[in-house]
C-alpha cells in the first residue's frame, strides 16, 4: 500500500506497475482465484492496492513461479515460499522478503491492502525479540 | 633450511598472518577479508554494503559485479541475524550472516525501519 503523504519533495517518482499477462493455474482454468500453498485458503486475485497478488493475505505464503523477472513464470521450482523478513522502500512502502523452502531463493514482494496485520507485525518485530542480538547490542552500546 | 622445515614455516605464516584485504565498493574503507571468527567476509563492516560476485539463482560467479546495498534483517530459527542484500543493478537478493564487528547502528536502524512507518494504524492492535 503506497503512502499518500510523500516525505520531502520527491513526488511523481512512481513507476507504473508492469503489465503482467499470465494465467493462474494450469491452463488458466482458474483465472480468478488461487489456493494458498500454506493455509489452503481460496484467494481472489483482486487485491486492493496492487495489481499483482502474489501471496496469501492470510498467512503471507507465496509460490515460487517466477525466475528472474517478476511475472515471467519461468521457474521450474514451484516450491512454497515463506515470508522471511520485511524491508521498506524509500517511499515508505513495506515489502515482504520471501524465501523458497525448496531451493532457498529470495524474492521481494509488495504487501497488499488486505494482508493480515498480525503476521506482518510479527515479521517486523522478529529482530527485536527477547534474547536476540538487538537487546545485547543496545545494552552494550548505550 | 630443509624442504619440510620450509613448508612448515610457510604454513605457520599463512596461518598467523592473513593480510588479505579488499576495499569497500561503497565507502572505500580497506577491510581485512577475514572476519573475527575466521570466516571470510562478504560485506563491509562499516557500511554493510557488499558486491555482487555470486549468482544466487543459477549458482557460480555472477557477471554483474555491481554494488549491493543492505535492505533488511532476517532472523533464523536459531536467533542469528542475516543481512538481506539487494543488487542496485540487477535487483537480485542475497542473504549473508552478520559478523561480530558489523556496525550495530546500521543493523539496528534496518531492524526498526519498518516500525517507523507502519502501513496500518497500530491502534488497531489495542482492541485485539
CSV table of C-alpha atoms in Angstrom, one decimal:
chain,number,residue,atom,x,y,z
A,1,UNK,CA,0.0,0.0,0.0
A,2,UNK,CA,1.8,3.2,-1.1
A,3,UNK,CA,1.7,6.1,1.3
A,4,UNK,CA,-0.3,9.1,0.3
A,5,UNK,CA,1.9,11.5,2.1
A,6,UNK,CA,5.3,11.8,0.4
A,7,UNK,CA,8.2,12.6,2.6
A,8,UNK,CA,10.2,15.6,1.2
A,9,UNK,CA,9.7,16.9,-2.3
A,10,UNK,CA,10.1,13.6,-4.1
A,11,UNK,CA,6.8,13.4,-5.9
A,12,UNK,CA,5.9,11.8,-9.2
A,13,UNK,CA,8.6,9.2,-8.8
A,14,UNK,CA,6.2,6.3,-9.1
A,15,UNK,CA,6.9,3.8,-11.8
A,16,UNK,CA,3.7,2.3,-13.1
A,17,UNK,CA,3.4,-1.4,-12.3
A,18,UNK,CA,4.5,-3.8,-15.0
A,19,UNK,CA,1.7,-5.2,-17.1
A,20,UNK,CA,1.6,-8.9,-16.4
A,21,UNK,CA,-0.2,-11.2,-18.8
A,22,UNK,CA,0.0,-14.6,-17.1
A,23,UNK,CA,-2.6,-17.2,-16.5
A,24,UNK,CA,-3.0,-18.5,-13.0
A,25,UNK,CA,-3.4,-22.2,-12.5
A,26,UNK,CA,-3.0,-24.9,-15.1
A,27,UNK,CA,-4.2,-23.8,-18.5
A,28,UNK,CA,-5.8,-20.8,-16.9
A,29,UNK,CA,-8.9,-22.7,-15.8
A,30,UNK,CA,-9.0,-20.8,-12.5
A,31,UNK,CA,-8.4,-17.4,-13.8
A,32,UNK,CA,-9.9,-15.5,-10.9
A,33,UNK,CA,-8.6,-17.2,-7.8
A,34,UNK,CA,-5.8,-19.5,-6.4
A,35,UNK,CA,-5.5,-21.7,-3.5
A,36,UNK,CA,-2.8,-20.8,-0.9
A,37,UNK,CA,0.0,-23.4,-0.6
A,38,UNK,CA,0.4,-22.7,3.1
A,39,UNK,CA,-3.1,-22.5,4.6
A,40,UNK,CA,-5.3,-23.8,1.7
A,41,UNK,CA,-7.4,-20.6,1.6
A,42,UNK,CA,-9.1,-19.8,-1.6
A,43,UNK,CA,-7.8,-16.3,-2.5
A,44,UNK,CA,-9.3,-14.0,-5.1
A,45,UNK,CA,-6.8,-12.3,-7.4
A,46,UNK,CA,-8.4,-8.9,-6.9
A,47,UNK,CA,-6.3,-7.2,-4.3
A,48,UNK,CA,-6.7,-3.6,-3.0
A,49,UNK,CA,-3.6,-1.5,-3.5
A,50,UNK,CA,-1.9,-3.8,-6.0
A,51,UNK,CA,-2.5,-5.2,-9.5
A,52,UNK,CA,-0.5,-8.4,-8.8
A,53,UNK,CA,-1.4,-10.5,-5.9
A,54,UNK,CA,1.4,-12.9,-5.3
A,55,UNK,CA,1.0,-14.1,-1.7
A,56,UNK,CA,-1.8,-15.2,0.5
A,57,UNK,CA,-3.3,-12.4,2.5
A,58,UNK,CA,-3.9,-14.7,5.5
A,59,UNK,CA,-0.6,-16.4,6.0
A,60,UNK,CA,1.7,-14.4,3.6
A,61,UNK,CA,2.8,-17.7,1.9
A,62,UNK,CA,3.7,-17.4,-1.8
A,63,UNK,CA,4.7,-19.8,-4.6
A,64,UNK,CA,8.0,-19.9,-6.4
A,65,UNK,CA,6.8,-19.5,-10.0
A,66,UNK,CA,8.9,-16.5,-11.3
A,67,UNK,CA,12.5,-16.8,-12.3
A,68,UNK,CA,14.4,-13.6,-12.7
A,69,UNK,CA,11.8,-11.1,-13.9
A,70,UNK,CA,8.6,-10.7,-11.8
A,71,UNK,CA,5.8,-12.3,-13.8
A,72,UNK,CA,7.8,-14.3,-16.3
A,73,UNK,CA,6.6,-17.6,-14.8
A,74,UNK,CA,9.8,-19.3,-15.9
A,75,UNK,CA,10.8,-21.0,-12.7
A,76,UNK,CA,10.8,-24.8,-12.6
A,77,UNK,CA,10.9,-25.0,-8.9
A,78,UNK,CA,7.2,-24.3,-7.8
A,79,UNK,CA,8.2,-24.6,-4.2
A,80,UNK,CA,6.4,-22.9,-1.2
A,81,UNK,CA,7.8,-19.5,-0.3
A,82,UNK,CA,7.6,-18.4,3.3
A,83,UNK,CA,7.8,-14.8,4.5
A,84,UNK,CA,11.3,-14.3,5.9
A,85,UNK,CA,11.5,-10.6,6.7
A,86,UNK,CA,10.3,-7.1,5.9
A,87,UNK,CA,12.0,-4.3,4.1
A,88,UNK,CA,10.9,-0.7,3.4
A,89,UNK,CA,11.2,1.1,0.2
A,90,UNK,CA,12.4,4.7,0.2
A,91,UNK,CA,8.8,5.9,-0.2
A,92,UNK,CA,7.8,4.1,3.0
A,93,UNK,CA,6.1,1.1,1.4
A,94,UNK,CA,6.6,-2.3,3.1
A,95,UNK,CA,7.9,-5.2,1.1
A,96,UNK,CA,7.9,-8.8,2.2
A,97,UNK,CA,11.0,-10.9,1.5
A,98,UNK,CA,10.0,-14.4,0.7
A,99,UNK,CA,12.4,-17.4,0.8
A,100,UNK,CA,11.7,-20.5,-1.2
A,101,UNK,CA,11.5,-23.5,1.1
A,102,UNK,CA,12.8,-26.0,-1.5
A,103,UNK,CA,15.6,-24.1,-3.3
A,104,UNK,CA,16.3,-21.2,-0.9
A,105,UNK,CA,15.8,-18.4,-3.4
A,106,UNK,CA,14.8,-14.9,-2.2
A,107,UNK,CA,12.3,-12.5,-3.7
A,108,UNK,CA,10.7,-9.3,-2.6
A,109,UNK,CA,7.0,-8.6,-3.0
A,110,UNK,CA,4.8,-5.6,-2.2
A,111,UNK,CA,2.3,-6.0,0.5
A,112,UNK,CA,-1.4,-5.8,-0.5
A,113,UNK,CA,-4.1,-3.7,1.3
A,114,UNK,CA,-5.8,-6.7,2.8
A,115,UNK,CA,-2.8,-8.5,4.1
A,116,UNK,CA,-3.2,-9.8,7.7
A,117,UNK,CA,-1.8,-7.3,10.1
A,118,UNK,CA,-0.8,-9.9,12.7
A,119,UNK,CA,1.8,-11.9,10.7
A,120,UNK,CA,3.1,-8.6,9.3
A,121,UNK,CA,3.7,-7.2,12.7
A,122,UNK,CA,5.3,-10.5,13.8
A,123,UNK,CA,7.7,-10.2,10.9
A,124,UNK,CA,8.5,-6.6,11.7
A,125,UNK,CA,9.1,-7.4,15.4
A,126,UNK,CA,11.1,-10.6,14.9
A,127,UNK,CA,14.6,-9.0,15.0
A,128,UNK,CA,13.7,-7.2,18.3
A,129,UNK,CA,12.6,-10.4,20.1
A,130,UNK,CA,13.9,-11.3,23.5
A,131,UNK,CA,17.4,-12.9,23.7
A,132,UNK,CA,18.4,-11.7,20.3
A,133,UNK,CA,21.3,-9.6,19.1
A,134,UNK,CA,19.2,-6.4,19.4
A,135,UNK,CA,19.0,-6.5,23.2
A,136,UNK,CA,22.7,-7.2,23.7
A,137,UNK,CA,23.6,-4.5,21.1
A,138,UNK,CA,21.5,-1.9,22.8
A,139,UNK,CA,22.8,-2.8,26.3
A,140,UNK,CA,26.4,-2.7,25.3
A,141,UNK,CA,26.5,0.4,23.1
A,142,UNK,CA,24.1,2.7,25.0
B,1,UNK,CA,66.7,-24.9,5.7
B,2,UNK,CA,65.3,-28.3,4.6
B,3,UNK,CA,62.3,-28.5,2.4
B,4,UNK,CA,59.9,-29.8,5.1
B,5,UNK,CA,61.1,-27.2,7.5
B,6,UNK,CA,60.4,-24.6,4.9
B,7,UNK,CA,56.9,-25.9,4.3
B,8,UNK,CA,56.2,-25.9,8.0
B,9,UNK,CA,57.4,-22.3,8.2
B,10,UNK,CA,55.2,-21.3,5.3
B,11,UNK,CA,52.1,-22.9,6.7
B,12,UNK,CA,52.7,-21.2,10.0
B,13,UNK,CA,53.0,-17.8,8.3
B,14,UNK,CA,49.8,-18.4,6.3
B,15,UNK,CA,48.0,-19.4,9.5
B,16,UNK,CA,49.1,-16.4,11.6
B,17,UNK,CA,49.3,-13.7,9.0
B,18,UNK,CA,46.3,-13.4,6.8
B,19,UNK,CA,46.7,-10.0,5.3
B,20,UNK,CA,44.1,-10.4,2.5
B,21,UNK,CA,42.1,-7.2,2.2
B,22,UNK,CA,39.5,-5.6,0.0
B,23,UNK,CA,38.3,-2.1,-0.3
B,24,UNK,CA,34.6,-1.5,0.1
B,25,UNK,CA,32.7,-0.5,-3.1
B,26,UNK,CA,30.5,1.9,-1.2
B,27,UNK,CA,32.6,3.7,1.5
B,28,UNK,CA,36.1,2.9,0.2
B,29,UNK,CA,37.2,1.5,3.6
B,30,UNK,CA,40.0,-1.0,3.3
B,31,UNK,CA,38.9,-4.0,5.4
B,32,UNK,CA,40.5,-7.4,6.1
B,33,UNK,CA,38.9,-10.2,4.2
B,34,UNK,CA,38.8,-12.3,7.3
B,35,UNK,CA,36.1,-11.7,10.0
B,36,UNK,CA,37.0,-12.0,13.7
B,37,UNK,CA,35.6,-15.6,13.8
B,38,UNK,CA,37.9,-16.7,11.0
B,39,UNK,CA,35.3,-16.9,8.2
B,40,UNK,CA,35.6,-14.9,5.0
B,41,UNK,CA,33.8,-11.6,5.0
B,42,UNK,CA,31.4,-10.7,2.2
B,43,UNK,CA,30.3,-7.2,3.3
B,44,UNK,CA,31.9,-4.1,4.7
B,45,UNK,CA,31.6,-4.0,8.5
B,46,UNK,CA,31.3,-0.2,8.4
B,47,UNK,CA,28.5,0.5,5.9
B,48,UNK,CA,27.4,-3.2,5.4
B,49,UNK,CA,27.5,-2.9,1.6
B,50,UNK,CA,28.5,-5.8,-0.5
B,51,UNK,CA,29.4,-6.6,-4.1
B,52,UNK,CA,27.5,-8.9,-6.5
B,53,UNK,CA,30.0,-11.6,-7.3
B,54,UNK,CA,27.9,-14.8,-6.8
B,55,UNK,CA,24.9,-15.6,-8.9
B,56,UNK,CA,22.3,-16.8,-6.4
B,57,UNK,CA,19.7,-18.1,-8.8
B,58,UNK,CA,21.8,-20.3,-11.0
B,59,UNK,CA,25.0,-20.6,-8.9
B,60,UNK,CA,28.5,-19.8,-9.9
B,61,UNK,CA,30.2,-16.4,-10.4
B,62,UNK,CA,28.0,-13.6,-11.5
B,63,UNK,CA,28.7,-11.3,-14.4
B,64,UNK,CA,27.1,-8.3,-12.7
B,65,UNK,CA,29.7,-7.2,-10.2
B,66,UNK,CA,27.7,-4.2,-9.0
B,67,UNK,CA,27.1,-2.8,-5.6
B,68,UNK,CA,24.7,-4.5,-3.2
B,69,UNK,CA,23.0,-2.4,-0.5
B,70,UNK,CA,21.6,-3.9,2.7
B,71,UNK,CA,17.8,-3.7,2.8
B,72,UNK,CA,16.6,-5.9,5.6
B,73,UNK,CA,17.4,-8.1,8.6
B,74,UNK,CA,16.2,-11.7,8.6
B,75,UNK,CA,16.1,-13.8,11.7
B,76,UNK,CA,16.9,-17.5,11.5
B,77,UNK,CA,15.2,-20.1,13.8
B,78,UNK,CA,18.4,-20.2,15.8
B,79,UNK,CA,18.1,-16.5,16.5
B,80,UNK,CA,21.0,-15.5,14.3
B,81,UNK,CA,20.6,-12.4,12.1
B,82,UNK,CA,21.1,-12.4,8.4
B,83,UNK,CA,21.5,-9.3,6.3
B,84,UNK,CA,19.5,-9.3,3.1
B,85,UNK,CA,21.4,-7.5,0.3
B,86,UNK,CA,19.9,-6.2,-2.9
B,87,UNK,CA,21.9,-5.6,-6.0
B,88,UNK,CA,21.4,-2.0,-7.2
B,89,UNK,CA,21.8,-3.0,-10.9
B,90,UNK,CA,20.0,-6.3,-11.4
B,91,UNK,CA,17.8,-6.4,-8.2
B,92,UNK,CA,19.0,-9.8,-7.1
B,93,UNK,CA,18.7,-10.6,-3.4
B,94,UNK,CA,21.2,-12.5,-1.3
B,95,UNK,CA,21.4,-13.2,2.4
B,96,UNK,CA,24.6,-13.2,4.5
B,97,UNK,CA,25.2,-13.8,8.2
B,98,UNK,CA,26.2,-10.8,10.3
B,99,UNK,CA,29.7,-10.6,11.6
B,100,UNK,CA,30.5,-9.7,15.2
B,101,UNK,CA,32.2,-6.4,14.2
B,102,UNK,CA,29.4,-5.2,11.9
B,103,UNK,CA,28.2,-1.7,12.5
B,104,UNK,CA,25.4,-2.2,15.1
B,105,UNK,CA,24.0,1.3,14.5
B,106,UNK,CA,23.1,0.4,10.9
B,107,UNK,CA,21.9,-3.1,11.9
B,108,UNK,CA,19.5,-1.7,14.4
B,109,UNK,CA,18.4,1.0,12.1
B,110,UNK,CA,17.5,-1.6,9.5
B,111,UNK,CA,15.7,-3.7,12.1
B,112,UNK,CA,13.4,-0.9,13.4
B,113,UNK,CA,12.9,0.7,10.0
B,114,UNK,CA,9.5,-1.0,9.3
B,115,UNK,CA,8.1,0.2,12.6
B,116,UNK,CA,8.8,3.9,11.8
B,117,UNK,CA,6.2,3.9,9.0
B,118,UNK,CA,3.6,1.2,9.5
B,119,UNK,CA,1.1,0.9,6.6
B,120,UNK,CA,-1.8,0.5,9.0
B,121,UNK,CA,-2.7,2.2,12.3
B,122,UNK,CA,-1.1,0.4,15.2
B,123,UNK,CA,-4.0,1.5,17.4
B,124,UNK,CA,-6.0,-1.4,16.0
B,125,UNK,CA,-3.8,-3.9,17.9
B,126,UNK,CA,-5.1,-2.4,21.2
B,127,UNK,CA,-8.5,-3.8,20.6
B,128,UNK,CA,-7.3,-7.4,19.9
